[in-house]
PDB file of C-alpha atoms in Angstrom:
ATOM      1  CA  UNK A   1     111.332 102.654  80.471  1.00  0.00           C
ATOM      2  CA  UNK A   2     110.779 104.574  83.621  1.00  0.00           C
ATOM      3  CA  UNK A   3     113.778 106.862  85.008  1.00  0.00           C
ATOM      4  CA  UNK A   4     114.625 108.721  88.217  1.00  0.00           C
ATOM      5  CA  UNK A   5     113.971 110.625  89.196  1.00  0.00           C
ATOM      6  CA  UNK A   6     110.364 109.822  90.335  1.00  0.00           C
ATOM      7  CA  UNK A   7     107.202 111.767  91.059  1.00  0.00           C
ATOM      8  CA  UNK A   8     104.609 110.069  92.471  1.00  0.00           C
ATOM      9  CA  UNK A   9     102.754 108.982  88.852  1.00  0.00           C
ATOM     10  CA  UNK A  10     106.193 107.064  87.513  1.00  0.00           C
ATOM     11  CA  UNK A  11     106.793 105.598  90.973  1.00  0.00           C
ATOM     12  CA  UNK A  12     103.363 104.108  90.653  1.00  0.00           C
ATOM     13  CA  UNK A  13     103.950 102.996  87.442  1.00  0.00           C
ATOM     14  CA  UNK A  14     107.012 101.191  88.421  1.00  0.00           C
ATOM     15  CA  UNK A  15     105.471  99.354  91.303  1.00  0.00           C
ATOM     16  CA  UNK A  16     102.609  98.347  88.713  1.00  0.00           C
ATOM     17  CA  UNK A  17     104.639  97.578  86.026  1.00  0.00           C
ATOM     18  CA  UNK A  18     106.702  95.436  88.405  1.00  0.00           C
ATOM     19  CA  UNK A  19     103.506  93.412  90.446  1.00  0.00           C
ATOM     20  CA  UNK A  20     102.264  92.663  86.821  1.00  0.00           C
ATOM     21  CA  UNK A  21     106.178  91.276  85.395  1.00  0.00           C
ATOM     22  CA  UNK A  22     106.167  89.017  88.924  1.00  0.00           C
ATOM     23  CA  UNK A  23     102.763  88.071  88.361  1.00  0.00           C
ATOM     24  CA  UNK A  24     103.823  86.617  85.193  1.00  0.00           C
ATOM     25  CA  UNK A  25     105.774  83.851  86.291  1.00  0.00           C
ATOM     26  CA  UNK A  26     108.034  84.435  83.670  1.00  0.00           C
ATOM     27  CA  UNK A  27     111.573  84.457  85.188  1.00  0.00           C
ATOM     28  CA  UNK A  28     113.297  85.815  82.013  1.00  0.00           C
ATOM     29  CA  UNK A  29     110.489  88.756  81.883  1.00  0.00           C
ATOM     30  CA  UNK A  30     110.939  89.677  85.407  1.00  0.00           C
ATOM     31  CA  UNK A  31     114.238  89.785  84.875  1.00  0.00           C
ATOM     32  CA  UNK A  32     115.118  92.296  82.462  1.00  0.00           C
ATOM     33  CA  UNK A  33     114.022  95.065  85.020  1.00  0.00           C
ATOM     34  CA  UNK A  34     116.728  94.247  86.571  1.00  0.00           C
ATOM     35  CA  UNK A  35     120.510  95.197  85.957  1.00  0.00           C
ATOM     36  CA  UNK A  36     122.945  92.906  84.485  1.00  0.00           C
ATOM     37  CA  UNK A  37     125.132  93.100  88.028  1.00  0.00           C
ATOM     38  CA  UNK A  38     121.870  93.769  90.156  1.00  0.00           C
ATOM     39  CA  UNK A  39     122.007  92.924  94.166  1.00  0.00           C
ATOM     40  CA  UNK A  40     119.270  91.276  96.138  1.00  0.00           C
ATOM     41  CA  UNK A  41     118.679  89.757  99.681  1.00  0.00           C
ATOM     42  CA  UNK A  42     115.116  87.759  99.630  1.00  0.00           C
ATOM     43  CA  UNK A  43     115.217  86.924 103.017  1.00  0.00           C
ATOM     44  CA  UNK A  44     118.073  85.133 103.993  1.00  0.00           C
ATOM     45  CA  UNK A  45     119.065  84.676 100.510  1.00  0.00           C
ATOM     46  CA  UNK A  46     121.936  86.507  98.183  1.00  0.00           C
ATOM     47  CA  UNK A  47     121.238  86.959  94.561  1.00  0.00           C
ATOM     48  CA  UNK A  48     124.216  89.065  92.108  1.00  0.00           C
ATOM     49  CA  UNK A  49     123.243  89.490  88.711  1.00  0.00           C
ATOM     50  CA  UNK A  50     120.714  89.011  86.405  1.00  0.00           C
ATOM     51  CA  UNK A  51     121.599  85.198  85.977  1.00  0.00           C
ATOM     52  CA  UNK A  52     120.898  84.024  89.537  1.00  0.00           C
ATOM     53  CA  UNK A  53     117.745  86.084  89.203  1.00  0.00           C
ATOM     54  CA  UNK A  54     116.363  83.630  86.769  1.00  0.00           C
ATOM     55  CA  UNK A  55     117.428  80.952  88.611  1.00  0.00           C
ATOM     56  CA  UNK A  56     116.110  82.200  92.140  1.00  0.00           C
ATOM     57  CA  UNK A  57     112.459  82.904  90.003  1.00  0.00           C
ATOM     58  CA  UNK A  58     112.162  79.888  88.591  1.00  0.00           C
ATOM     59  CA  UNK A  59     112.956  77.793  91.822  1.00  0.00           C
ATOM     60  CA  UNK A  60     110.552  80.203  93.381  1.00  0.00           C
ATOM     61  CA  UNK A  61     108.306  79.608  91.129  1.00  0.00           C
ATOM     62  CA  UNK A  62     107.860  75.825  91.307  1.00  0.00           C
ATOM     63  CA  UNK A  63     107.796  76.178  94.628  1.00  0.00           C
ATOM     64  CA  UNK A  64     105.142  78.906  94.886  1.00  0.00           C
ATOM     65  CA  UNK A  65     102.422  77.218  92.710  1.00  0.00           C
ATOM     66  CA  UNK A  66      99.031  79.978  91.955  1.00  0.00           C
ATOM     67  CA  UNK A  67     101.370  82.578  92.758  1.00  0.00           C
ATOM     68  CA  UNK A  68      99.157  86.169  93.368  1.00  0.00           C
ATOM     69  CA  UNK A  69     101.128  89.634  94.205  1.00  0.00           C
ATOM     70  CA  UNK A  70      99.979  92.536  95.041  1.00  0.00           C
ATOM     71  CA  UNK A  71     102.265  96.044  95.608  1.00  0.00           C
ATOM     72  CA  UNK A  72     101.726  99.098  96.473  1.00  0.00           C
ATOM     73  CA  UNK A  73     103.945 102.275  96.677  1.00  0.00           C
ATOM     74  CA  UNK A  74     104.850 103.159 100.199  1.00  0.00           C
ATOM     75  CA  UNK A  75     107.419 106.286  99.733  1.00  0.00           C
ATOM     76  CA  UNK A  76     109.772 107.085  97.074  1.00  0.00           C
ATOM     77  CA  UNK A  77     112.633 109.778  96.471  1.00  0.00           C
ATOM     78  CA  UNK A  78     114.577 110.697  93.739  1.00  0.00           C
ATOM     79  CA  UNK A  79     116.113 106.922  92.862  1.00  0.00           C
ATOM     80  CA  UNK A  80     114.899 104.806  95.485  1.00  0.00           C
ATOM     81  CA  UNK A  81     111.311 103.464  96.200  1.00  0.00           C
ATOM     82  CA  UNK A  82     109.959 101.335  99.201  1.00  0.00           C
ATOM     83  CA  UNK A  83     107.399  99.149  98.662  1.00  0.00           C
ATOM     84  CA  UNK A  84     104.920  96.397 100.321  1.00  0.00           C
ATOM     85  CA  UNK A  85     103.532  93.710  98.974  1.00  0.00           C
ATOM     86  CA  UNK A  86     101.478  90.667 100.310  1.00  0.00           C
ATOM     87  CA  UNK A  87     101.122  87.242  97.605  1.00  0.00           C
ATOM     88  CA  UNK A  88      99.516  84.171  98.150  1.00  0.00           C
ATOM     89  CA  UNK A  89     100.259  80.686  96.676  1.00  0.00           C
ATOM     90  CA  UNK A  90      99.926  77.005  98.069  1.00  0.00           C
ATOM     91  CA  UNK A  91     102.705  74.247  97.731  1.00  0.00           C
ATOM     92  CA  UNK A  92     102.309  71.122  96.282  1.00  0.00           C
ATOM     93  CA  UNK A  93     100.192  69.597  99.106  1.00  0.00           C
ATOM     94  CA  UNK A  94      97.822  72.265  98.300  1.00  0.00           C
ATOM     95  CA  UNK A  95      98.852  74.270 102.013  1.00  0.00           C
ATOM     96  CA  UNK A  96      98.047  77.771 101.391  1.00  0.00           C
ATOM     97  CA  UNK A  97     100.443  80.869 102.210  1.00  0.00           C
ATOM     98  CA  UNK A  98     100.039  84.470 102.605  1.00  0.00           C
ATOM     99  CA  UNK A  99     103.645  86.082 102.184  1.00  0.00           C
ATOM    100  CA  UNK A 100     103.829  89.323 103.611  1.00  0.00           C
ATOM    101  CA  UNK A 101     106.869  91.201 102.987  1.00  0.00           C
ATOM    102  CA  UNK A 102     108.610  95.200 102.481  1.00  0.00           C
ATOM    103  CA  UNK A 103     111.150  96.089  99.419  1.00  0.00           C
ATOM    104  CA  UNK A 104     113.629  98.767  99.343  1.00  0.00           C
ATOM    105  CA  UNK A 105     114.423  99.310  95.468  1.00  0.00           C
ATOM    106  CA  UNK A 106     117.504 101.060  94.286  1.00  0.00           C
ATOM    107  CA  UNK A 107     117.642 102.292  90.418  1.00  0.00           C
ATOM    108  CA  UNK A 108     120.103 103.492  88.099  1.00  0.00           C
ATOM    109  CA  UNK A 109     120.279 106.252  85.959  1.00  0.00           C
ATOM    110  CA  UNK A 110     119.115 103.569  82.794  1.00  0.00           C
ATOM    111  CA  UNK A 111     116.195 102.972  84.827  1.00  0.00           C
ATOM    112  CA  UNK A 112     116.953  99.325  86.180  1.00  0.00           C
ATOM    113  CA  UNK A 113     117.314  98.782  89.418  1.00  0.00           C
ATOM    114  CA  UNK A 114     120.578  97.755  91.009  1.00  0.00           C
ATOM    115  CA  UNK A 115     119.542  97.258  94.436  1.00  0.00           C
ATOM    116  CA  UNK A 116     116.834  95.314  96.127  1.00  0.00           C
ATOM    117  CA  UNK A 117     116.054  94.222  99.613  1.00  0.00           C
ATOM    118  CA  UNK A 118     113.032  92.141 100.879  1.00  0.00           C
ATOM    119  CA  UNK A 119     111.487  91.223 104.036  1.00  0.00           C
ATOM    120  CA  UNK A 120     109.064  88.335 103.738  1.00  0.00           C
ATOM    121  CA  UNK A 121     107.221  86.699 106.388  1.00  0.00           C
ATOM    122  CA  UNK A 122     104.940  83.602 105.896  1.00  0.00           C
ATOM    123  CA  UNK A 123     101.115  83.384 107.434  1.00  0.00           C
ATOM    124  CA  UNK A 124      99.183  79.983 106.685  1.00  0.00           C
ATOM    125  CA  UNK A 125      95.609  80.335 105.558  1.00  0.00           C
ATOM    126  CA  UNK A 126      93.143  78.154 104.548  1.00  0.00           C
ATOM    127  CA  UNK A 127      92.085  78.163 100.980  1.00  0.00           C
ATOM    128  CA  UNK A 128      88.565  79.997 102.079  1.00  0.00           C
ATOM    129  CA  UNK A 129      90.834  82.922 103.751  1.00  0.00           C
ATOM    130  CA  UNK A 130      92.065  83.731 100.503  1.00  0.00           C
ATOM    131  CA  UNK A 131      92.079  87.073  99.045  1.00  0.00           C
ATOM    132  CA  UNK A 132      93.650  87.320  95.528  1.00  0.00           C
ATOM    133  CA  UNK A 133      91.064  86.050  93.227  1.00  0.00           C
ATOM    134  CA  UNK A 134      92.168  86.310  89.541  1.00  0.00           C
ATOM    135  CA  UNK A 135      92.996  84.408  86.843  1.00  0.00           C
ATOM    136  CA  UNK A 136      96.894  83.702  86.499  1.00  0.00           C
ATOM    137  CA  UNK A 137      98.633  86.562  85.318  1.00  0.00           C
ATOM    138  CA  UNK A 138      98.121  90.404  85.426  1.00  0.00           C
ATOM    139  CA  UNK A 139      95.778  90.956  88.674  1.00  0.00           C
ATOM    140  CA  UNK A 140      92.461  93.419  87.142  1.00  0.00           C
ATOM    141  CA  UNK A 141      92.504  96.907  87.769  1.00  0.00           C
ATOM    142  CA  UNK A 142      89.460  96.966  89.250  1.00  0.00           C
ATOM    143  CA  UNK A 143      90.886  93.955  91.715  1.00  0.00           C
ATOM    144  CA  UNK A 144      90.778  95.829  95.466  1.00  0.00           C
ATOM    145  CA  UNK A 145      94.771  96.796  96.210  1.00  0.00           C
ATOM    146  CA  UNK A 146      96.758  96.373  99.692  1.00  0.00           C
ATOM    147  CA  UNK A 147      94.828  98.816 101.186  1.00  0.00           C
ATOM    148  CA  UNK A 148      91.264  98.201 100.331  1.00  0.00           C
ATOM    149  CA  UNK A 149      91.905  95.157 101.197  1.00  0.00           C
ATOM    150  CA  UNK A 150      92.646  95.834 104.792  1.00  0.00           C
ATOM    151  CA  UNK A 151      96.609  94.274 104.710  1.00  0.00           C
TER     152      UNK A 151
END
């Protein structure tokens, strides 16, 4: 596992290693990165511990259906790292949505983070507007990022 405090190479890795755990739709995964008394706010939403992660994922995930994420690094220091991210997914009247949103991520010494706080904001798109073209899962590395994307 990857400890503060970070250079630029492990706070890379982490964001990686984090985009492909979310990608995986796997609550439980996505989870263990996580602390057992972690703190969130997902928009106007409060999640303490690991338990009410798995339980915010997975009613995410039904929710969220084709789920895509994409991160990338935007500063870190010492045991903190801010990140963006943009996903897209449709709901279950096939409406597609490109989230756009900013984390601040706050580790501990063990290397799981404690802290995190995301901004998310919601743009509708039509299915031919989409940008995230992969099969479910890990996105490819040779799969254009935030930035070479133009978001």
């Amino acid at each position: 596992m990857l400890v503060p405090p970070f250079n630029q190479q492990t706070a890379l890795q982490k964001v990686r290693m984090a985009e492909d755990a979310w990608n995986s739709c796997d609550a439980q995964r996505v989870s263990l990165v996580y602390s057992e008394d972690t703190r969130w706010r997902n928009r106007s939403e409060f999640v303490n511990g690991r338990a009410e992660v798995v339980t915010f994922l997975q009613r995410k995930w039904v929710k969220e259906l084709d789920y895509r994420l994409i991160k990338e690094l935007w500063a870190w220091h010492e045991d903190k790292l801010a990140v963006r991210f943009a996903y897209e997914w449709h709901d279950d009247s096939g409406n597609w949505i490109r989230s756009y949103g900013n984390e601040n991520w706050h580790f501990g010494a063990d290397g799981l983070m404690i802290q995190r706080f995301a901004c998310i904001n919601d743009l509708p798109i039509r299915a031919d507007q989409r940008l995230f073209h992969w099969p479910a899962g890990t996105r490819p590395d040779d799969h254009p990022g935030l930035s070479e994307l133009g978001l």
